[in-house]
């Protein structure tokens, strides 16, 4: 897998983790920020035809 693809997948992975943490912390501001980052990361993945769930296949 190329470095760019790995970077995009890592960004998605981190954004998902941040959203989970924000939801656990029950912080509306942190949730909003994390949702925005996740949306941006997923949009980037879609633009470049990267399956954001591809990382599950690696495990």
mmCIF file of C-alpha atoms in Angstrom:
data_model
loop_
_atom_site.group_PDB
_atom_site.id
_atom_site.type_symbol
_atom_site.label_atom_id
_atom_site.label_comp_id
_atom_site.label_asym_id
_atom_site.label_seq_id
_atom_site.Cartn_x
_atom_site.Cartn_y
_atom_site.Cartn_z
ATOM 1 C CA UNK A 1 0.000 0.000 0.000
ATOM 2 C CA UNK A 2 1.325 3.454 -0.857
ATOM 3 C CA UNK A 3 2.390 6.031 1.698
ATOM 4 C CA UNK A 4 -0.427 8.400 0.778
ATOM 5 C CA UNK A 5 -3.067 5.699 1.186
ATOM 6 C CA UNK A 6 -1.615 4.722 4.549
ATOM 7 C CA UNK A 7 -1.629 8.375 5.648
ATOM 8 C CA UNK A 8 -5.275 8.808 4.663
ATOM 9 C CA UNK A 9 -6.266 5.606 6.446
ATOM 10 C CA UNK A 10 -4.355 6.726 9.548
ATOM 11 C CA UNK A 11 -6.144 10.083 9.457
ATOM 12 C CA UNK A 12 -9.504 8.297 9.296
ATOM 13 C CA UNK A 13 -8.486 5.948 12.114
ATOM 14 C CA UNK A 14 -7.391 8.851 14.348
ATOM 15 C CA UNK A 15 -10.514 10.860 13.541
ATOM 16 C CA UNK A 16 -12.742 7.921 14.483
ATOM 17 C CA UNK A 17 -10.838 7.461 17.750
ATOM 18 C CA UNK A 18 -11.121 11.180 18.523
ATOM 19 C CA UNK A 19 -14.856 11.078 17.922
ATOM 20 C CA UNK A 20 -15.224 8.092 20.233
ATOM 21 C CA UNK A 21 -13.221 9.891 22.938
ATOM 22 C CA UNK A 22 -15.274 13.061 22.520
ATOM 23 C CA UNK A 23 -18.522 11.147 22.792
ATOM 24 C CA UNK A 24 -17.248 9.406 25.922
ATOM 25 C CA UNK A 25 -16.300 12.800 27.401
ATOM 26 C CA UNK A 26 -19.776 14.137 26.561
ATOM 27 C CA UNK A 27 -18.240 17.373 25.281
ATOM 28 C CA UNK A 28 -20.418 18.963 22.585
ATOM 29 C CA UNK A 29 -17.548 21.131 21.338
ATOM 30 C CA UNK A 30 -15.130 18.201 21.081
ATOM 31 C CA UNK A 31 -17.792 16.089 19.372
ATOM 32 C CA UNK A 32 -18.413 18.809 16.786
ATOM 33 C CA UNK A 33 -14.688 19.199 16.102
ATOM 34 C CA UNK A 34 -14.147 15.441 15.871
ATOM 35 C CA UNK A 35 -17.129 15.006 13.549
ATOM 36 C CA UNK A 36 -15.748 17.704 11.269
ATOM 37 C CA UNK A 37 -12.323 16.060 11.150
ATOM 38 C CA UNK A 38 -13.857 12.669 10.431
ATOM 39 C CA UNK A 39 -15.993 14.109 7.637
ATOM 40 C CA UNK A 40 -12.905 15.767 6.124
ATOM 41 C CA UNK A 41 -10.873 12.569 6.353
ATOM 42 C CA UNK A 42 -13.645 10.481 4.785
ATOM 43 C CA UNK A 43 -14.123 13.061 2.029
ATOM 44 C CA UNK A 44 -10.406 12.898 1.237
ATOM 45 C CA UNK A 45 -10.595 9.118 1.103
ATOM 46 C CA UNK A 46 -13.580 9.224 -1.268
ATOM 47 C CA UNK A 47 -11.907 11.758 -3.572
ATOM 48 C CA UNK A 48 -8.954 9.406 -3.970
ATOM 49 C CA UNK A 49 -11.003 6.186 -4.187
ATOM 50 C CA UNK A 50 -9.628 4.877 -0.903
ATOM 51 C CA UNK A 51 -11.832 2.488 1.041
ATOM 52 C CA UNK A 52 -11.670 3.779 4.644
ATOM 53 C CA UNK A 53 -12.587 0.326 5.895
ATOM 54 C CA UNK A 54 -9.670 -1.237 4.010
ATOM 55 C CA UNK A 55 -7.653 -1.169 7.215
ATOM 56 C CA UNK A 56 -9.918 -3.893 8.609
ATOM 57 C CA UNK A 57 -8.683 -6.207 5.864
ATOM 58 C CA UNK A 58 -5.078 -5.698 6.962
ATOM 59 C CA UNK A 59 -5.636 -7.066 10.478
#
